[in-house]
């Protein structure tokens, strides 16, 4: 009988407003496989990890959110509730609030309705599955690509990090789901490492 491995992962308490922080490497990995024509906006930018990674990768990027957690970053366009926003965007890259999947789906549908280029949503892999999305979101808007993020990232609540906590031992698997207006047909799954 083999030895049991000690579990080195965390299950976080629900974060305020479902604010979870992805490592910047996840966006850098995305940029190795996706190009963006025109500016990129993150409508749920939190502290700005996605935006700062996009800027480092050479893209013109901005962010907004319902709370300013950026400390006055020059790329922050101000407080904005994406649920009521009507502004058109070239591209949206985001880690939307999950709210049991309903927030993520709403943000994706909203992003698709206001975007002329690509929508890239960072979410738990389990979001890919489920009859409701199979017969709803994915029937209405079939993803162009899905990129699995490896190694598994740790995405703790922002409040945990602000209190001095360290992101270690991620538990769920994460993906980037991409809707591409310029190449709308799915061309397969990709493992990012």
mmCIF file of C-alpha atoms in Angstrom:
data_model
loop_
_atom_site.group_PDB
_atom_site.id
_atom_site.type_symbol
_atom_site.label_atom_id
_atom_site.label_comp_id
_atom_site.label_asym_id
_atom_site.label_seq_id
_atom_site.Cartn_x
_atom_site.Cartn_y
_atom_site.Cartn_z
ATOM 1 C CA UNK A 1 0.000 0.000 0.000
ATOM 2 C CA UNK A 2 1.436 3.390 -1.002
ATOM 3 C CA UNK A 3 1.908 6.349 1.298
ATOM 4 C CA UNK A 4 -0.768 8.981 1.359
ATOM 5 C CA UNK A 5 0.460 12.314 0.057
ATOM 6 C CA UNK A 6 -0.078 15.342 2.216
ATOM 7 C CA UNK A 7 -2.501 17.701 0.555
ATOM 8 C CA UNK A 8 -0.799 20.960 -0.358
ATOM 9 C CA UNK A 9 -3.791 22.985 -1.490
ATOM 10 C CA UNK A 10 -6.327 25.379 -0.039
ATOM 11 C CA UNK A 11 -10.046 25.854 -0.308
ATOM 12 C CA UNK A 12 -10.635 29.547 0.347
ATOM 13 C CA UNK A 13 -13.552 31.157 2.131
ATOM 14 C CA UNK A 14 -15.783 33.112 -0.272
ATOM 15 C CA UNK A 15 -14.218 36.480 -1.025
ATOM 16 C CA UNK A 16 -15.972 39.820 -0.788
ATOM 17 C CA UNK A 17 -17.701 40.488 -4.139
ATOM 18 C CA UNK A 18 -16.057 37.274 -5.395
ATOM 19 C CA UNK A 19 -12.715 39.072 -5.797
ATOM 20 C CA UNK A 20 -10.115 36.379 -6.428
ATOM 21 C CA UNK A 21 -6.605 37.173 -7.601
ATOM 22 C CA UNK A 22 -5.000 35.241 -10.422
ATOM 23 C CA UNK A 23 -1.203 35.213 -10.795
ATOM 24 C CA UNK A 24 0.104 37.468 -13.589
ATOM 25 C CA UNK A 25 1.729 34.425 -15.199
ATOM 26 C CA UNK A 26 -1.741 33.186 -16.225
ATOM 27 C CA UNK A 27 -2.229 36.260 -18.439
ATOM 28 C CA UNK A 28 1.358 36.052 -19.701
ATOM 29 C CA UNK A 29 0.673 32.434 -20.722
ATOM 30 C CA UNK A 30 -2.488 33.561 -22.528
ATOM 31 C CA UNK A 31 -0.459 36.180 -24.442
ATOM 32 C CA UNK A 32 1.850 33.414 -25.709
ATOM 33 C CA UNK A 33 -1.147 31.891 -27.529
ATOM 34 C CA UNK A 34 -3.465 34.818 -28.259
ATOM 35 C CA UNK A 35 -2.769 38.107 -30.054
ATOM 36 C CA UNK A 36 -4.973 41.159 -29.609
ATOM 37 C CA UNK A 37 -5.700 43.628 -32.386
ATOM 38 C CA UNK A 38 -6.453 46.930 -30.672
ATOM 39 C CA UNK A 39 -6.761 47.928 -27.025
ATOM 40 C CA UNK A 40 -7.712 45.467 -24.295
ATOM 41 C CA UNK A 41 -9.965 46.231 -21.317
ATOM 42 C CA UNK A 42 -10.562 44.346 -18.055
ATOM 43 C CA UNK A 43 -13.985 45.358 -16.646
ATOM 44 C CA UNK A 44 -13.405 43.539 -13.331
ATOM 45 C CA UNK A 45 -9.742 44.409 -12.857
ATOM 46 C CA UNK A 46 -9.426 44.123 -9.065
ATOM 47 C CA UNK A 47 -5.851 45.060 -8.229
ATOM 48 C CA UNK A 48 -4.814 44.925 -11.867
ATOM 49 C CA UNK A 49 -2.886 41.675 -12.414
ATOM 50 C CA UNK A 50 -4.420 41.079 -15.846
ATOM 51 C CA UNK A 51 -3.897 44.674 -16.983
ATOM 52 C CA UNK A 52 -0.285 44.896 -15.782
ATOM 53 C CA UNK A 53 0.544 41.577 -17.447
ATOM 54 C CA UNK A 54 -1.013 42.764 -20.724
ATOM 55 C CA UNK A 55 0.981 46.003 -20.523
ATOM 56 C CA UNK A 56 4.211 44.011 -19.964
ATOM 57 C CA UNK A 57 3.330 41.915 -23.012
ATOM 58 C CA UNK A 58 3.150 45.097 -25.119
ATOM 59 C CA UNK A 59 -0.592 45.693 -25.318
ATOM 60 C CA UNK A 60 -2.503 48.903 -24.701
ATOM 61 C CA UNK A 61 -4.587 47.870 -21.686
ATOM 62 C CA UNK A 62 -6.977 49.500 -19.235
ATOM 63 C CA UNK A 63 -9.155 48.363 -16.382
ATOM 64 C CA UNK A 64 -12.202 49.362 -14.379
ATOM 65 C CA UNK A 65 -14.170 47.855 -11.503
ATOM 66 C CA UNK A 66 -16.901 48.640 -8.979
ATOM 67 C CA UNK A 67 -14.177 49.282 -6.361
ATOM 68 C CA UNK A 68 -10.775 50.925 -6.930
ATOM 69 C CA UNK A 69 -8.171 48.483 -5.640
ATOM 70 C CA UNK A 70 -5.410 49.774 -7.923
ATOM 71 C CA UNK A 71 -3.958 52.531 -5.731
ATOM 72 C CA UNK A 72 -4.465 55.126 -8.455
ATOM 73 C CA UNK A 73 -2.832 53.228 -11.334
ATOM 74 C CA UNK A 74 -2.618 55.342 -14.519
ATOM 75 C CA UNK A 75 -4.346 52.636 -16.581
ATOM 76 C CA UNK A 76 -7.411 52.559 -14.265
ATOM 77 C CA UNK A 77 -10.281 54.267 -16.111
ATOM 78 C CA UNK A 78 -12.464 54.672 -13.028
ATOM 79 C CA UNK A 79 -15.300 53.085 -11.140
ATOM 80 C CA UNK A 80 -17.691 51.275 -13.427
ATOM 81 C CA UNK A 81 -20.312 48.566 -13.049
ATOM 82 C CA UNK A 82 -19.887 46.382 -16.119
ATOM 83 C CA UNK A 83 -23.425 45.061 -15.712
ATOM 84 C CA UNK A 84 -24.814 48.438 -16.845
ATOM 85 C CA UNK A 85 -21.964 49.599 -19.104
ATOM 86 C CA UNK A 86 -22.717 50.064 -22.817
ATOM 87 C CA UNK A 87 -19.293 51.177 -24.036
ATOM 88 C CA UNK A 88 -17.971 49.213 -27.016
ATOM 89 C CA UNK A 89 -14.539 47.578 -26.668
ATOM 90 C CA UNK A 90 -12.061 46.034 -29.095
ATOM 91 C CA UNK A 91 -11.065 43.223 -26.710
ATOM 92 C CA UNK A 92 -11.949 42.170 -23.181
ATOM 93 C CA UNK A 93 -9.734 39.993 -20.990
ATOM 94 C CA UNK A 94 -11.115 39.351 -17.516
ATOM 95 C CA UNK A 95 -11.374 37.208 -14.408
ATOM 96 C CA UNK A 96 -15.100 37.826 -13.845
ATOM 97 C CA UNK A 97 -16.826 37.431 -10.483
ATOM 98 C CA UNK A 98 -18.084 33.848 -10.227
ATOM 99 C CA UNK A 99 -21.241 34.103 -8.081
ATOM 100 C CA UNK A 100 -21.976 30.376 -8.533
ATOM 101 C CA UNK A 101 -21.270 30.661 -12.256
ATOM 102 C CA UNK A 102 -24.054 33.183 -12.843
ATOM 103 C CA UNK A 103 -21.734 36.191 -12.570
ATOM 104 C CA UNK A 104 -19.213 34.653 -14.935
ATOM 105 C CA UNK A 105 -21.846 33.792 -17.519
ATOM 106 C CA UNK A 106 -23.433 37.244 -17.292
ATOM 107 C CA UNK A 107 -20.050 38.958 -17.732
ATOM 108 C CA UNK A 108 -19.191 36.723 -20.703
ATOM 109 C CA UNK A 109 -22.495 37.386 -22.435
ATOM 110 C CA UNK A 110 -22.158 41.109 -21.748
ATOM 111 C CA UNK A 111 -18.554 41.155 -23.028
ATOM 112 C CA UNK A 112 -19.544 39.344 -26.217
ATOM 113 C CA UNK A 113 -22.293 41.922 -26.813
ATOM 114 C CA UNK A 114 -19.930 44.932 -26.557
ATOM 115 C CA UNK A 115 -16.718 43.524 -28.067
ATOM 116 C CA UNK A 116 -15.617 43.523 -31.707
ATOM 117 C CA UNK A 117 -12.482 41.377 -31.259
ATOM 118 C CA UNK A 118 -11.793 38.822 -28.542
ATOM 119 C CA UNK A 119 -13.330 38.006 -25.199
ATOM 120 C CA UNK A 120 -11.079 35.972 -22.894
ATOM 121 C CA UNK A 121 -12.502 34.807 -19.563
ATOM 122 C CA UNK A 122 -10.305 33.285 -16.843
ATOM 123 C CA UNK A 123 -12.416 30.866 -14.833
ATOM 124 C CA UNK A 124 -12.408 27.556 -13.031
ATOM 125 C CA UNK A 125 -12.411 24.605 -15.434
ATOM 126 C CA UNK A 126 -15.665 23.360 -13.894
ATOM 127 C CA UNK A 127 -17.366 26.345 -15.549
ATOM 128 C CA UNK A 128 -16.939 24.519 -18.883
ATOM 129 C CA UNK A 129 -19.374 21.829 -17.816
ATOM 130 C CA UNK A 130 -23.036 21.802 -17.027
ATOM 131 C CA UNK A 131 -26.213 21.269 -18.962
ATOM 132 C CA UNK A 132 -27.366 24.867 -18.505
ATOM 133 C CA UNK A 133 -24.302 26.280 -20.261
ATOM 134 C CA UNK A 134 -24.209 23.469 -22.846
ATOM 135 C CA UNK A 135 -27.752 24.260 -23.950
ATOM 136 C CA UNK A 136 -27.499 28.007 -23.255
ATOM 137 C CA UNK A 137 -24.253 29.980 -23.389
ATOM 138 C CA UNK A 138 -22.282 27.504 -25.533
ATOM 139 C CA UNK A 139 -25.165 27.013 -27.949
ATOM 140 C CA UNK A 140 -25.582 30.788 -28.265
ATOM 141 C CA UNK A 141 -21.844 31.552 -28.319
ATOM 142 C CA UNK A 142 -19.580 28.601 -29.014
ATOM 143 C CA UNK A 143 -16.071 29.278 -27.629
ATOM 144 C CA UNK A 144 -13.331 29.563 -30.230
ATOM 145 C CA UNK A 145 -10.640 28.113 -27.982
ATOM 146 C CA UNK A 146 -10.065 26.850 -24.453
ATOM 147 C CA UNK A 147 -6.611 27.090 -22.899
ATOM 148 C CA UNK A 148 -5.965 24.995 -19.785
ATOM 149 C CA UNK A 149 -3.607 26.775 -17.378
ATOM 150 C CA UNK A 150 -0.757 24.670 -16.009
ATOM 151 C CA UNK A 151 0.759 24.365 -13.529
ATOM 152 C CA UNK A 152 -2.390 24.844 -11.463
ATOM 153 C CA UNK A 153 -2.482 28.427 -10.128
ATOM 154 C CA UNK A 154 -3.515 29.483 -6.658
ATOM 155 C CA UNK A 155 -6.154 32.230 -6.795
ATOM 156 C CA UNK A 156 -6.954 33.312 -3.232
ATOM 157 C CA UNK A 157 -9.384 36.058 -2.236
ATOM 158 C CA UNK A 158 -7.922 39.536 -2.616
ATOM 159 C CA UNK A 159 -8.654 40.322 1.037
ATOM 160 C CA UNK A 160 -6.446 37.374 2.067
ATOM 161 C CA UNK A 161 -3.534 38.769 0.022
ATOM 162 C CA UNK A 162 -4.109 42.327 1.301
ATOM 163 C CA UNK A 163 -3.840 40.966 4.867
ATOM 164 C CA UNK A 164 -0.371 39.588 4.069
ATOM 165 C CA UNK A 165 -1.345 36.041 3.062
ATOM 166 C CA UNK A 166 0.622 34.173 0.414
ATOM 167 C CA UNK A 167 -0.901 32.381 -2.569
ATOM 168 C CA UNK A 168 0.160 28.728 -2.387
ATOM 169 C CA UNK A 169 -1.252 25.329 -3.297
ATOM 170 C CA UNK A 170 -4.111 26.065 -5.683
ATOM 171 C CA UNK A 171 -6.995 23.603 -5.521
ATOM 172 C CA UNK A 172 -9.213 24.044 -8.631
ATOM 173 C CA UNK A 173 -8.067 23.874 -12.234
ATOM 174 C CA UNK A 174 -8.368 27.047 -14.336
ATOM 175 C CA UNK A 175 -8.882 27.800 -18.009
ATOM 176 C CA UNK A 176 -9.000 30.734 -20.376
ATOM 177 C CA UNK A 177 -12.124 30.513 -22.547
ATOM 178 C CA UNK A 178 -11.783 32.562 -25.737
ATOM 179 C CA UNK A 179 -14.459 33.920 -28.049
ATOM 180 C CA UNK A 180 -12.797 35.312 -31.186
ATOM 181 C CA UNK A 181 -14.936 37.382 -33.582
ATOM 182 C CA UNK A 182 -12.219 37.076 -36.270
ATOM 183 C CA UNK A 183 -11.938 33.269 -36.057
ATOM 184 C CA UNK A 184 -15.215 32.139 -34.485
ATOM 185 C CA UNK A 185 -14.952 28.399 -35.102
ATOM 186 C CA UNK A 186 -13.411 26.239 -32.392
ATOM 187 C CA UNK A 187 -9.946 24.973 -33.261
ATOM 188 C CA UNK A 188 -9.353 22.728 -30.290
ATOM 189 C CA UNK A 189 -8.164 22.649 -26.727
ATOM 190 C CA UNK A 190 -4.704 23.800 -25.723
ATOM 191 C CA UNK A 191 -2.689 23.013 -22.594
ATOM 192 C CA UNK A 192 -0.698 26.033 -21.403
ATOM 193 C CA UNK A 193 2.476 25.356 -19.478
#
